[in-house]
Every structure is written in C-alpha cells, then in structure tokens.
PDB file of C-alpha atoms and ligand atoms in Angstrom:
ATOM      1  CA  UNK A   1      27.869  20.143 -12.120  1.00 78.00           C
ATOM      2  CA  UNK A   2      29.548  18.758  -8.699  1.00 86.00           C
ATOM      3  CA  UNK A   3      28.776  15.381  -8.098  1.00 87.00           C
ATOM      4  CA  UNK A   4      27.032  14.422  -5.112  1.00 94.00           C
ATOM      5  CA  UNK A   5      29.547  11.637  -4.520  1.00 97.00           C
ATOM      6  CA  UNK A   6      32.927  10.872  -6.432  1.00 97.00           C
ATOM      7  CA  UNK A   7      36.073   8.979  -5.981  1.00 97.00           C
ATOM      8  CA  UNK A   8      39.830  10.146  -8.101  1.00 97.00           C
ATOM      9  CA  UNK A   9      41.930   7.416  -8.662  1.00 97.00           C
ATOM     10  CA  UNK A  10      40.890   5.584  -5.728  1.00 98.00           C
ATOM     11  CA  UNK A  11      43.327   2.987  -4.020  1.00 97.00           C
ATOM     12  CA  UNK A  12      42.600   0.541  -0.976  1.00 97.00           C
ATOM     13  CA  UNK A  13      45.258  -1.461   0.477  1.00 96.00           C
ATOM     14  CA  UNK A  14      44.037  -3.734   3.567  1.00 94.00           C
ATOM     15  CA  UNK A  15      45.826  -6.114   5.908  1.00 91.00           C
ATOM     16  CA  UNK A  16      45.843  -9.916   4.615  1.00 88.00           C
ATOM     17  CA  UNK A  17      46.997 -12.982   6.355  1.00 90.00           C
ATOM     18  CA  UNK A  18      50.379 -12.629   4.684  1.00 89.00           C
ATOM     19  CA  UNK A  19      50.781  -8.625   4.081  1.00 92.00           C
ATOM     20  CA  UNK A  20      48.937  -6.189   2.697  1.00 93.00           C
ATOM     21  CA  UNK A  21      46.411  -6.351  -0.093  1.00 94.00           C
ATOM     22  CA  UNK A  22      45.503  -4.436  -2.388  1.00 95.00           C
ATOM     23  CA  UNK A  23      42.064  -4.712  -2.817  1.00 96.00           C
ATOM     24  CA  UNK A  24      41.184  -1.473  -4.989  1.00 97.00           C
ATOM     25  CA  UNK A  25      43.275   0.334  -7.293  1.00 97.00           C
ATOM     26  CA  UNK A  26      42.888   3.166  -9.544  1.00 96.00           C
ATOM     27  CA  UNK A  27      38.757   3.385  -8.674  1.00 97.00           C
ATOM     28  CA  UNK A  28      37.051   6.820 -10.392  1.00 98.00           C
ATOM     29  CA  UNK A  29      33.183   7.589 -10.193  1.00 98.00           C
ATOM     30  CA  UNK A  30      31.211  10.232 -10.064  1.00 97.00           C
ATOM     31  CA  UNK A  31      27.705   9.984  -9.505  1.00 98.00           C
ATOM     32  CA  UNK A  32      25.412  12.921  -9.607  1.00 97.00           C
ATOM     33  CA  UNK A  33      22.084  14.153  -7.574  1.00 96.00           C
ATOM     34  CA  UNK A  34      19.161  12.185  -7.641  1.00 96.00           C
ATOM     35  CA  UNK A  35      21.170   9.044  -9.758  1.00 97.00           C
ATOM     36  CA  UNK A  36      20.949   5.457  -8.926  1.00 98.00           C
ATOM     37  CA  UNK A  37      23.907   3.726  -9.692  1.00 98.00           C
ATOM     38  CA  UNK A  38      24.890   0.031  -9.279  1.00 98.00           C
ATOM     39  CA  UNK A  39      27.782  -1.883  -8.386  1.00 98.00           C
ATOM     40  CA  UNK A  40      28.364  -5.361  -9.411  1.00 97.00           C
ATOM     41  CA  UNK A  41      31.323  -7.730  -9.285  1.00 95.00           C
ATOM     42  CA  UNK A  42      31.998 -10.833  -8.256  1.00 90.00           C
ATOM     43  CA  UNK A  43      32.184 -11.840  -4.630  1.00 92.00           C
ATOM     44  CA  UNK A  44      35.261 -10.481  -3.243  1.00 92.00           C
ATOM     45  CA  UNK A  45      36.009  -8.346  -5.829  1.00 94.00           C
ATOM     46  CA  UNK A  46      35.939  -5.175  -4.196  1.00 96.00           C
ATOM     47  CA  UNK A  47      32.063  -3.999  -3.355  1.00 97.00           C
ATOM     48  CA  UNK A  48      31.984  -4.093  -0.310  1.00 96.00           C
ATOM     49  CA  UNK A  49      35.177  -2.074   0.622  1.00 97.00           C
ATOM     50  CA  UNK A  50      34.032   0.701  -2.230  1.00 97.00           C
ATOM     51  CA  UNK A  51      30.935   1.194  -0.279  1.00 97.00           C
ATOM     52  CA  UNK A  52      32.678   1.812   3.112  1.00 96.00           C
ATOM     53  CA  UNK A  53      34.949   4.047   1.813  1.00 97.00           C
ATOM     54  CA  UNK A  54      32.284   6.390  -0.468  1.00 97.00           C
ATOM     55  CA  UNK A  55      30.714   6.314   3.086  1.00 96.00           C
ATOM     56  CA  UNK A  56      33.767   7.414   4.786  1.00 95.00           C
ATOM     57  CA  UNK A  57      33.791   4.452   7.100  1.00 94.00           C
ATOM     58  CA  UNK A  58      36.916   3.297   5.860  1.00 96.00           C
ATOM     59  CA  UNK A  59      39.720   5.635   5.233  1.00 95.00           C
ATOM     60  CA  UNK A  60      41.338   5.170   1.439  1.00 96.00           C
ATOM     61  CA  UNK A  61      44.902   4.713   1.165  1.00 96.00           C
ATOM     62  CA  UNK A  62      45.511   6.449  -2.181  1.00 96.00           C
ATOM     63  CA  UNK A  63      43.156   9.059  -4.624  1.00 97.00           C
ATOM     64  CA  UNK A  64      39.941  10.857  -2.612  1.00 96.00           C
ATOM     65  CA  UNK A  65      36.614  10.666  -1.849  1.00 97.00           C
ATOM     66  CA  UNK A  66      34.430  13.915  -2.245  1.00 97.00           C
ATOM     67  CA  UNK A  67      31.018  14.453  -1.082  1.00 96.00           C
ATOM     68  CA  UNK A  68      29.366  17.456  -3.135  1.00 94.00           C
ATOM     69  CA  UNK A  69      33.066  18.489  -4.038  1.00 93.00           C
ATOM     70  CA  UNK A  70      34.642  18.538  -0.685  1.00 95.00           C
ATOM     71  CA  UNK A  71      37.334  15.848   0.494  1.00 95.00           C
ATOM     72  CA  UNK A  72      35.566  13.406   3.622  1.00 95.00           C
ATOM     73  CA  UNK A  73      37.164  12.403   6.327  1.00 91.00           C
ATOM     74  CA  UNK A  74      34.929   9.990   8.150  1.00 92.00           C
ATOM     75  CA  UNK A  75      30.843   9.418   7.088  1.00 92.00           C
ATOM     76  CA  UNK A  76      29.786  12.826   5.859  1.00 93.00           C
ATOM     77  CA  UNK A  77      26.991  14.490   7.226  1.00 91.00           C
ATOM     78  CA  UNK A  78      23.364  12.927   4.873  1.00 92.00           C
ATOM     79  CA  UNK A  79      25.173  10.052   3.579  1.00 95.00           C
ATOM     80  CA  UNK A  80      24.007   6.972   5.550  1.00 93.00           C
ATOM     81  CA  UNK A  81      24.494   3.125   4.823  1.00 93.00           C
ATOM     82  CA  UNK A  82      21.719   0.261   4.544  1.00 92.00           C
ATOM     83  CA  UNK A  83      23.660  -2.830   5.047  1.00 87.00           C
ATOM     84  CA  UNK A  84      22.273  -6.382   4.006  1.00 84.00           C
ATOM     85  CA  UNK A  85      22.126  -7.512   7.410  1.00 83.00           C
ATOM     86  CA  UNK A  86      19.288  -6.362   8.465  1.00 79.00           C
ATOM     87  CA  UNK A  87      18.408  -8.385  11.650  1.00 77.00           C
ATOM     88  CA  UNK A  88      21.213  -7.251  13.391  1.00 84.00           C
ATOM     89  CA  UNK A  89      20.772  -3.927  12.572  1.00 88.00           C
ATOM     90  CA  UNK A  90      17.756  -3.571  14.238  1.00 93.00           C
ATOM     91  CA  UNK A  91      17.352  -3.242  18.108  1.00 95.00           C
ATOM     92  CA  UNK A  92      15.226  -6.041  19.526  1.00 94.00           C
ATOM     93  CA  UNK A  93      14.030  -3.960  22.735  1.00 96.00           C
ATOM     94  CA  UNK A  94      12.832  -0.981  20.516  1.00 96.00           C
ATOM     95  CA  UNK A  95       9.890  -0.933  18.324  1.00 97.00           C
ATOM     96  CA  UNK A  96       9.684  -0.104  14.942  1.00 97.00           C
ATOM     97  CA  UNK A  97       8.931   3.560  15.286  1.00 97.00           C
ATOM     98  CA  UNK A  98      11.781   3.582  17.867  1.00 96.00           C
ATOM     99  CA  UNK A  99      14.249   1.958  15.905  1.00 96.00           C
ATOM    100  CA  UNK A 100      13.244   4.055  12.779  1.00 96.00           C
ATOM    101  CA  UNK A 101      13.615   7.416  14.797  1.00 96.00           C
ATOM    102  CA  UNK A 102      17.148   6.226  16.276  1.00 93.00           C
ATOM    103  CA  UNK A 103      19.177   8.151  13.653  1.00 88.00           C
ATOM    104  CA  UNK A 104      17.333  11.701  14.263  1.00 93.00           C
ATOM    105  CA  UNK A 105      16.234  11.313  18.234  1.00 90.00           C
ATOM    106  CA  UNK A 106      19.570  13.440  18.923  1.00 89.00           C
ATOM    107  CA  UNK A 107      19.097  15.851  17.002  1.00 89.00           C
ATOM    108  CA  UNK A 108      15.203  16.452  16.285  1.00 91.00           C
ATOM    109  CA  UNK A 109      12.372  17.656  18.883  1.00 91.00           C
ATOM    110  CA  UNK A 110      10.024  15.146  19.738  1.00 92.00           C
ATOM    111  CA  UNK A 111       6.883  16.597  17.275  1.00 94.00           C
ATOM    112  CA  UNK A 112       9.183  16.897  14.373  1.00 94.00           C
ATOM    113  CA  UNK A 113      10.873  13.626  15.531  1.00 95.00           C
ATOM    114  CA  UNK A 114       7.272  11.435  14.793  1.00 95.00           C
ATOM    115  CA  UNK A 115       6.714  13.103  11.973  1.00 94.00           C
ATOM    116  CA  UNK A 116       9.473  12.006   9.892  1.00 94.00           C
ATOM    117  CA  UNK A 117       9.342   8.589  11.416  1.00 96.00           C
ATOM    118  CA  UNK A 118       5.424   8.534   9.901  1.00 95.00           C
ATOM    119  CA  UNK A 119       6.591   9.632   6.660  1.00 92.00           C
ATOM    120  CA  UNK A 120       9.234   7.165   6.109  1.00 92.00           C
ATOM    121  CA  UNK A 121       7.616   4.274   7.564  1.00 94.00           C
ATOM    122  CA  UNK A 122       4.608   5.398   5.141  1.00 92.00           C
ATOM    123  CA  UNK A 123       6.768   5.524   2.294  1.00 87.00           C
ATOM    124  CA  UNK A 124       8.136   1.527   3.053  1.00 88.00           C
ATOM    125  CA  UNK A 125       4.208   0.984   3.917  1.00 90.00           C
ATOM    126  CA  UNK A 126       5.036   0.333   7.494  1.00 94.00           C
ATOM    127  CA  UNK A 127       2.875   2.755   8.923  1.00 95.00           C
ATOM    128  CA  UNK A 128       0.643   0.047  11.058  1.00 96.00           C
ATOM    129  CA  UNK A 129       3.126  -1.845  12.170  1.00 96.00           C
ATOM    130  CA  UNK A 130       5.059   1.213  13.953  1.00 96.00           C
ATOM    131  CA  UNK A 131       4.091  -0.323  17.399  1.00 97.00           C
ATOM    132  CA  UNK A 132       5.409  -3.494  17.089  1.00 97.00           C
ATOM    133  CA  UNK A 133       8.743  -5.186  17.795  1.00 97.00           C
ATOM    134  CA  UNK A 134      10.982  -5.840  14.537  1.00 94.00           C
ATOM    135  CA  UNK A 135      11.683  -9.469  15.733  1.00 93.00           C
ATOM    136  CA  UNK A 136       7.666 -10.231  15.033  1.00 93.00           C
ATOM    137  CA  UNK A 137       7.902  -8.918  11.686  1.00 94.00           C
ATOM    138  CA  UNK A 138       8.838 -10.698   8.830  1.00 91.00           C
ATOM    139  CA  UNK A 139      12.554 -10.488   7.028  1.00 89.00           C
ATOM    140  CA  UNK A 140      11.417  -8.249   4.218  1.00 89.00           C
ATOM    141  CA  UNK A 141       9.899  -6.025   6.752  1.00 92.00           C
ATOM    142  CA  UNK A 142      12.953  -5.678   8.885  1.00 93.00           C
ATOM    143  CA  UNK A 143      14.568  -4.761   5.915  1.00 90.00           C
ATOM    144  CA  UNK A 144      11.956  -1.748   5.465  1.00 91.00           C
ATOM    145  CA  UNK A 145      12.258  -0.770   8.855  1.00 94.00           C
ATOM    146  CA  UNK A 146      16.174  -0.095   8.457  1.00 93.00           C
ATOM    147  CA  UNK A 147      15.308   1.477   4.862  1.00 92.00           C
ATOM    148  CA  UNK A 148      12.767   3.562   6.939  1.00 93.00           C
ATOM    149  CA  UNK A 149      15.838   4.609   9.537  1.00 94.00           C
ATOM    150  CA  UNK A 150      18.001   5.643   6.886  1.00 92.00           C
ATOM    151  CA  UNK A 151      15.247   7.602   4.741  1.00 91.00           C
ATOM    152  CA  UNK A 152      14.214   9.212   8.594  1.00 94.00           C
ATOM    153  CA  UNK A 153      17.315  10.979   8.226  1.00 93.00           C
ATOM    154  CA  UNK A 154      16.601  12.492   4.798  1.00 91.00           C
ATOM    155  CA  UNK A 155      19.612  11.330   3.416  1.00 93.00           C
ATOM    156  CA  UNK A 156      21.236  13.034  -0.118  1.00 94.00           C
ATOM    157  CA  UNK A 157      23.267   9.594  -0.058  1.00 96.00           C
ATOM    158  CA  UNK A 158      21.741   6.363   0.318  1.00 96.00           C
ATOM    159  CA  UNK A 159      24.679   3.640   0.026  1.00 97.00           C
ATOM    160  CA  UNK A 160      22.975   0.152   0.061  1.00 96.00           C
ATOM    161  CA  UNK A 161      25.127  -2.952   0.318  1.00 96.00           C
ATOM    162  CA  UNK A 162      22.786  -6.063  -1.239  1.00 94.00           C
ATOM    163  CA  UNK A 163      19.743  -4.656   0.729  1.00 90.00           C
ATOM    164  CA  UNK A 164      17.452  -7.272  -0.768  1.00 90.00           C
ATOM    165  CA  UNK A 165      20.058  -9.958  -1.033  1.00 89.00           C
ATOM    166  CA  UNK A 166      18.290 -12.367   1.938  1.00 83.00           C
ATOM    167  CA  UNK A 167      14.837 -11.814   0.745  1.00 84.00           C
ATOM    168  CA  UNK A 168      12.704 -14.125  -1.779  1.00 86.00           C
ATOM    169  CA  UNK A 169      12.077 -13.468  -5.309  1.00 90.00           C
ATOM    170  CA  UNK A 170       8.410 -11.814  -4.635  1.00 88.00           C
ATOM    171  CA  UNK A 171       9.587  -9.367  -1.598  1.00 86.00           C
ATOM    172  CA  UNK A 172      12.407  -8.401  -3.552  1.00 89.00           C
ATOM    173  CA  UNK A 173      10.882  -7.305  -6.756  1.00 92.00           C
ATOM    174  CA  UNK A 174       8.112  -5.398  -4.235  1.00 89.00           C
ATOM    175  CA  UNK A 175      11.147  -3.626  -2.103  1.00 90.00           C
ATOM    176  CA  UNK A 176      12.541  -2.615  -5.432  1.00 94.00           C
ATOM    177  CA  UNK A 177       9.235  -0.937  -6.651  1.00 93.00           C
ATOM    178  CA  UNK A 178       9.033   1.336  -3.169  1.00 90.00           C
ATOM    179  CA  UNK A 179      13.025   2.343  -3.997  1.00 93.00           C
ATOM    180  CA  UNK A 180      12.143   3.221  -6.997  1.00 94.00           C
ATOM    181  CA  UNK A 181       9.081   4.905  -5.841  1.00 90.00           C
ATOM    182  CA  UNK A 182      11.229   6.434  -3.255  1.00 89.00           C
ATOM    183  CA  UNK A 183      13.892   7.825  -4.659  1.00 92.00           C
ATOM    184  CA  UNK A 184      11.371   9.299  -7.509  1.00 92.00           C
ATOM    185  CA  UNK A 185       9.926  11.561  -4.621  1.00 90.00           C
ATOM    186  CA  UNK A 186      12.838  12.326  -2.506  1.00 90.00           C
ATOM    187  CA  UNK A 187      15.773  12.781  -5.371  1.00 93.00           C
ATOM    188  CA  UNK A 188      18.147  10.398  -3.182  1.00 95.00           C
ATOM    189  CA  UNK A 189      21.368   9.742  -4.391  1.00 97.00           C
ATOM    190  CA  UNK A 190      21.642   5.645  -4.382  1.00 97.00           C
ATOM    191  CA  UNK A 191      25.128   3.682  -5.032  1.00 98.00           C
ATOM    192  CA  UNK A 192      23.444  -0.122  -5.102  1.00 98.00           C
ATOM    193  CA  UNK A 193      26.109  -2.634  -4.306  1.00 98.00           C
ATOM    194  CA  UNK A 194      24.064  -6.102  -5.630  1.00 97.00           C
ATOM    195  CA  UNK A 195      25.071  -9.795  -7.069  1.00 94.00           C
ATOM    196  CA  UNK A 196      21.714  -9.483  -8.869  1.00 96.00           C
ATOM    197  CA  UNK A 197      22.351  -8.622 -12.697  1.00 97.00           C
ATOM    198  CA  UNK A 198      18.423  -8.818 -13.193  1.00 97.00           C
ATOM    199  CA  UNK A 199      18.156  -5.978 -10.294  1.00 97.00           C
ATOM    200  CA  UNK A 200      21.061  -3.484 -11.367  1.00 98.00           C
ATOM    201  CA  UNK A 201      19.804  -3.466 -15.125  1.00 98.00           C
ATOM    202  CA  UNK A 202      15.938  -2.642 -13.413  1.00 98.00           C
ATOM    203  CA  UNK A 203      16.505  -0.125 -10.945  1.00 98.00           C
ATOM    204  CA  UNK A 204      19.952   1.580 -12.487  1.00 98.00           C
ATOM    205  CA  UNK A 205      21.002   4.870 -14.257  1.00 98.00           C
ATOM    206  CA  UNK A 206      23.892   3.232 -14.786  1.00 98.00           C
ATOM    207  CA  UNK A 207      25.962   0.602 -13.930  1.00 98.00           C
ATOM    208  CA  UNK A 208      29.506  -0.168 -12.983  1.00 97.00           C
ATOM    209  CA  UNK A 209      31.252  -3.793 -12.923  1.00 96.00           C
ATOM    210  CA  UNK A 210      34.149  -3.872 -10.765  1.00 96.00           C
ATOM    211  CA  UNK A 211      36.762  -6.432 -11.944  1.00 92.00           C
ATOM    212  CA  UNK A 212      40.747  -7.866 -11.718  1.00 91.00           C
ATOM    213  CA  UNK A 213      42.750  -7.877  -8.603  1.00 92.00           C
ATOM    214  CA  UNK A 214      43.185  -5.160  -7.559  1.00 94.00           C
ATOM    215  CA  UNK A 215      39.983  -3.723  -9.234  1.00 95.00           C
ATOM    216  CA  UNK A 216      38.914  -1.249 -10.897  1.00 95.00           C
ATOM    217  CA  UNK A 217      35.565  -0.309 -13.016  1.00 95.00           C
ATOM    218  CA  UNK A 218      35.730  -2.824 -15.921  1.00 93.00           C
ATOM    219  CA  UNK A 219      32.388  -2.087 -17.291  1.00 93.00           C
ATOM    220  CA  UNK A 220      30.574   0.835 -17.181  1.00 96.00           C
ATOM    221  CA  UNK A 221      26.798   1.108 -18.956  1.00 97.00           C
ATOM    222  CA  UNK A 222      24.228   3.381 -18.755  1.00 98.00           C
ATOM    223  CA  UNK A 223      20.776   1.713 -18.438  1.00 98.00           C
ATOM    224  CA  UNK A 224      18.233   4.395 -20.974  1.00 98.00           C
ATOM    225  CA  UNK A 225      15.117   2.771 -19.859  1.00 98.00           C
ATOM    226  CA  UNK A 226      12.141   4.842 -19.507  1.00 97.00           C
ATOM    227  CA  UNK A 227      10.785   4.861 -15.841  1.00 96.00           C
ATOM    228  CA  UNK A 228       8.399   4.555 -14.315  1.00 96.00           C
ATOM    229  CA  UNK A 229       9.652   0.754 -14.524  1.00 98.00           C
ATOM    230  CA  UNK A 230       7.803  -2.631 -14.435  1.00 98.00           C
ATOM    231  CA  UNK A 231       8.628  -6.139 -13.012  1.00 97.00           C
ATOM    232  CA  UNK A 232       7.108  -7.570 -16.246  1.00 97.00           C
ATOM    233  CA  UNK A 233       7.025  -5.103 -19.195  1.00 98.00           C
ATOM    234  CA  UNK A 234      10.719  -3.603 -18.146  1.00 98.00           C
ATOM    235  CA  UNK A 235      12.092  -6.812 -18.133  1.00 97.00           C
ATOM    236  CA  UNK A 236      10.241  -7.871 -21.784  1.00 97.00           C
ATOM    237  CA  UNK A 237      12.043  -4.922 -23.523  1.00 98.00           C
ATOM    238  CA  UNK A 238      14.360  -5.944 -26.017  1.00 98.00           C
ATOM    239  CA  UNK A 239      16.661  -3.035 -24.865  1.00 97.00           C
ATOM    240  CA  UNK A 240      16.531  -4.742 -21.237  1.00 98.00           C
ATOM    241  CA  UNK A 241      17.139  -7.771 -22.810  1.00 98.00           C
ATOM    242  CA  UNK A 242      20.786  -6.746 -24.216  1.00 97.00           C
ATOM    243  CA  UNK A 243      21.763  -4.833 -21.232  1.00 97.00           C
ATOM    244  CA  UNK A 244      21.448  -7.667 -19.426  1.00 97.00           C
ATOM    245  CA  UNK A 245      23.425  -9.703 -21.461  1.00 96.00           C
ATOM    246  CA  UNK A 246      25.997  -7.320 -21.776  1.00 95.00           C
ATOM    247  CA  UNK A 247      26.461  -7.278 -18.111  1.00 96.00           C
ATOM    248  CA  UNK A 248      26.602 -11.065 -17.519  1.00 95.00           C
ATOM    249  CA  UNK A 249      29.288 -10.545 -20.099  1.00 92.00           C
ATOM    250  CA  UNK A 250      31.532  -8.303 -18.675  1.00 91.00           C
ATOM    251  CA  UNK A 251      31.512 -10.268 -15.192  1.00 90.00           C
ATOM    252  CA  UNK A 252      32.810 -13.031 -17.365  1.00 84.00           C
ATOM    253  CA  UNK A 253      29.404 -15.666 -17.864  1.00 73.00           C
ATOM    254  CA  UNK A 254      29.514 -17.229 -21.348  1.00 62.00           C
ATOM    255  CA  UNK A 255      25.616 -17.942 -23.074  1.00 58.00           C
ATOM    256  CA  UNK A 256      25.466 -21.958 -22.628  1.00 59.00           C
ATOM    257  CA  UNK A 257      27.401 -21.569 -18.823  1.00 59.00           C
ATOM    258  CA  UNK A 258      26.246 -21.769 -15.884  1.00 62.00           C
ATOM    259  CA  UNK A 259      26.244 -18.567 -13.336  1.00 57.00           C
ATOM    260  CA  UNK A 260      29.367 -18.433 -10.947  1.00 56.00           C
ATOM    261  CA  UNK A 261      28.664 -15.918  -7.814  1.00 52.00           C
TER     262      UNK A 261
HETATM  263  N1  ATP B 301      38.622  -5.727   7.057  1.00 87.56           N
HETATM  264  C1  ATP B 301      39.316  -6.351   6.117  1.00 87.56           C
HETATM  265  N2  ATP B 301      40.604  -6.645   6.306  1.00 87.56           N
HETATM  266  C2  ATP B 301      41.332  -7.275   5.355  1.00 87.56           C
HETATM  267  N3  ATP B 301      40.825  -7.645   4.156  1.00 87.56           N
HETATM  268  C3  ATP B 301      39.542  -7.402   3.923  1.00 87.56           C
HETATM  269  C4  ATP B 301      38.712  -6.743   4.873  1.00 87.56           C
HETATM  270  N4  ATP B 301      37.492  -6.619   4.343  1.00 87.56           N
HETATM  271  C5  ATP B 301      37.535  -7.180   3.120  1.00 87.56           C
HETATM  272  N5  ATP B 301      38.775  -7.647   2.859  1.00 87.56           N
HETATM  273  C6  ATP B 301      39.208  -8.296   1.607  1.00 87.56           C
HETATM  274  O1  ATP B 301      38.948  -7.390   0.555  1.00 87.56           O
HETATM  275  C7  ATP B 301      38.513  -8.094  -0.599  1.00 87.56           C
HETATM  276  C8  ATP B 301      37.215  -7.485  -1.079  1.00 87.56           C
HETATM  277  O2  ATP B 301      36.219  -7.714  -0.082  1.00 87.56           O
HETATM  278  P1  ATP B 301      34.782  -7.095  -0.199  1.00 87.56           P
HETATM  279  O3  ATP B 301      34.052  -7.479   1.021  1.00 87.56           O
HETATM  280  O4  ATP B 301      34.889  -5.656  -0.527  1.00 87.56           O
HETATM  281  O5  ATP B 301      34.228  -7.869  -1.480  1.00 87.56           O
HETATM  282  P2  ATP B 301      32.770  -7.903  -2.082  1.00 87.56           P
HETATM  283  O6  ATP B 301      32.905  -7.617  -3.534  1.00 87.56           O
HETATM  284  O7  ATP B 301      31.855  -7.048  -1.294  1.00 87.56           O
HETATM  285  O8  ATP B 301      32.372  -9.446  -1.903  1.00 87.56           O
HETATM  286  P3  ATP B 301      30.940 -10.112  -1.649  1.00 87.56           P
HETATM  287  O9  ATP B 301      30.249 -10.050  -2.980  1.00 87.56           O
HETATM  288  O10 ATP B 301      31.260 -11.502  -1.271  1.00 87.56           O
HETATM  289  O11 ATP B 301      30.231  -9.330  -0.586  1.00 87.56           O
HETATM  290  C9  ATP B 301      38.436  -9.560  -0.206  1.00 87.56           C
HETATM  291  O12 ATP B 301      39.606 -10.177  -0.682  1.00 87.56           O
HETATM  292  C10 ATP B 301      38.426  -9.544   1.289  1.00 87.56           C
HETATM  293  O13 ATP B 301      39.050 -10.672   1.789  1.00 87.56           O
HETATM  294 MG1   MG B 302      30.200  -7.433  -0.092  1.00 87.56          MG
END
C-alpha cells in the first residue's frame, strides 16, 4: 500500500552561527492512512525540523518527501500543521467560528462553509462557544479552536508539533481523548511530535525516537494496545507499563535518574 506520508533517506542541513548544520541525516518513515504516529527526542534533536519538512514547509536538502507516493514541493494539498503555539495562532479580532472557518472561507460557499465549521467545533466540543472571541477562552480551548481550523479543512494529514505541551495535566489527558475520538471517526493521518513519553505510548500506533547528531530514528516501537484507550486502565496495563519503559530507555533515562528534557 502507498503511504499517506513518507520520507527516503531524508537529510536536513540548516544555517548555524558558524556554518551549516546538519540537523537530520539519513531520516526514513512511512506512515500509512488513518495511523497515529509519534515523534519523540530530546529537545533539539531534530522534531521540529522533521515536522516542517513532512509538511513541505521546509525544503529537504537530501532524500524526499512523498505525500500518497508523489514527491512535494511545498505543503501538499490536505496536509495541515497544528503548532504548539496556539495563542498566536489564533486571530484576536475574529471569533471562534471565524477563526475556525479561516482555512476553507476561500474556497467553500458560505452554507457549506458553517457547516464544517459546526462539525469540527462539535467534534472539539466547542460548539457554544462559536460566538465568542478566542482571547476570552481558556488555553486548552484555544488549543481546540486551532485543532477545530485544521480538522475544518478535512485534512488526510494532521502534523501536530507538542499540541498539548502548554496545557495542565487534566486538559491534556481530556484533549487527548477527543484526538483519539477524532481521528477514530475521520481516519486522519497524525505524525505527533511530543516530549511526553506517557502521551506517545497512549495515543500511538507506533512510535519513533529520533536520536545522535545528526539524527536519525533510533528507536522505533509499535504500541499493540487495544483502543478504545483509557487515562486509567490503558495506563495500568502491564504491556503499557514496558512500552513505556522501553521508550524512556532509548532517549537515554536510566531507572533511579532523574528525567532530562
Ligand atoms: N531555522 C533554523 N535555522 C538554523 N538552525 C535551526 C533552525 N531551526 C532549528 N534549527 C536547529 O536545528 C536543531 C533541531 O531543532 P528542532 O527545533 O527541530 O528541535 P526539536 O527536537 O523540535 O527541539 P524541541 O524539543 O526543543 O522543540 C537545533 O540544533 C536548532 O538549533
Ligand atoms: Mg520542537
């Protein structure tokens, strides 16, 4: 089958303060319809800059990006990026419905146009709040509303950069049951970049640790846990359990040490 998204021996060189860097080297996934995949690594490791280019928003220097099979140059058309910063992705002089119809307005009649803006704030259970401004609402909210922009579209590709990253524990594990919930009605293709072992071994298909400078996939692990999954029971498995361990292994914590980013 043709992935939805892949990248073939994927190499990223960017401009440092003295020279270029190579920041990615040698980089191959492939992830297929309807699969969640996460990306972890340590901070500056790499995420970040694999994320731009799967979503064509930075060009790669060596190896390709294909998007169902076909070489991208620049974002592809259904592929659309949720990036942590939320409050500045938002326009303050818009409301919510307004902000969350911003990526189809162009293209969609206005009847149409509200309809997917009802669905997708519905689906982030926004739905009351549609008249508002984003600045009265809190941050987890915000965060919904651009989830409810990108899922407006009806995107095959949802690339998230640590979309919950800002948000307290309780929002966070509530945000990751609708994305679950989500993507188990719509079939979205996710690529997750998070810092948040815990999260990746919940809401994953698999996994991918990115690690060494430059980097390349380190770790990958499949994550067989039965869905629908739960904050509490998911996380008492014994098979959750060892997943999780192996994880914080591979991105280099020892049992006994403490966590470094
Ligand atoms: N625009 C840029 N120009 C030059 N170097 C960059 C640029 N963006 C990122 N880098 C460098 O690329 C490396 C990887 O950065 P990236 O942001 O992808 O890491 P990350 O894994 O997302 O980190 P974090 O977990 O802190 O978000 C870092 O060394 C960073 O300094
Ligand atoms: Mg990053």
């Amino acid at each position: 089958m043709t992935p939805t998204i892949s990248c073939t021996d994927l190499e990223v060189t960017l401009p440092g303060a003295s020279g270029a860097v190579n920041i990615l080297a040698g980089v191959n996934l492939s992830v297929a319809k309807a699969e969640f995949v996460s990306i972890l690594g340590t901070s500056g490791s790499g995420k970040t800059t694999l994320l731009r280019v799967l979503g064509g928003l930075l060009p790669a220097t060596g190896g390709e990006v294909r998007c169902d099979g076909t070489p991208i140059q620049g974002p592809p058309d259904g592929v659309v990026t949720v990036f942590q910063d939320y409050a500045h992705s938002l326009l303050p002089w818009r409301t919510v419905r307004r902000n969350v119809a911003l990526g189809i307005e162009a293209r969609l009649g206005r009847a149409e146009r509200d309809e997917r803006v009802d669905e997708a704030l519905t689906m982030v259970g926004l739905l009351e709040r549609a008249d508002e401004y984003p600045w009265r609402l809190s941050g987890g909210m915000q965060q919904r509303v651009q989830i409810a922009r990108a899922l407006a579209t009806r995107p095959r590709v949802l690339l998230m950069d640590e979309p919950f990253g800002a948000l307290d524990a309780m929002t966070k594990a509530s945000l990751q049951d609708q994305l679950q919930q989500v993507q188990s009605l719509t079939e979205t293709t996710i690529v997750f970049v998070t810092h948040d072992v815990e999260e990746a071994v919940y809401l994953s298909d698999r996994l991918v640790v990115l690690n060494g400078s430059p980097a390349d996939i380190g770790l990958t692990l499949d994550i067989p846990l039965p869905r629908p999954r739960h904050q509490i029971s998911t996380k008492e498995r014994a098979d959750y359990l060892e997943l999780r361990h192996r994880v914080y292994e591979a991105l280099g914590h020892t049992v006994g040490e403490p966590a470094r980013g």
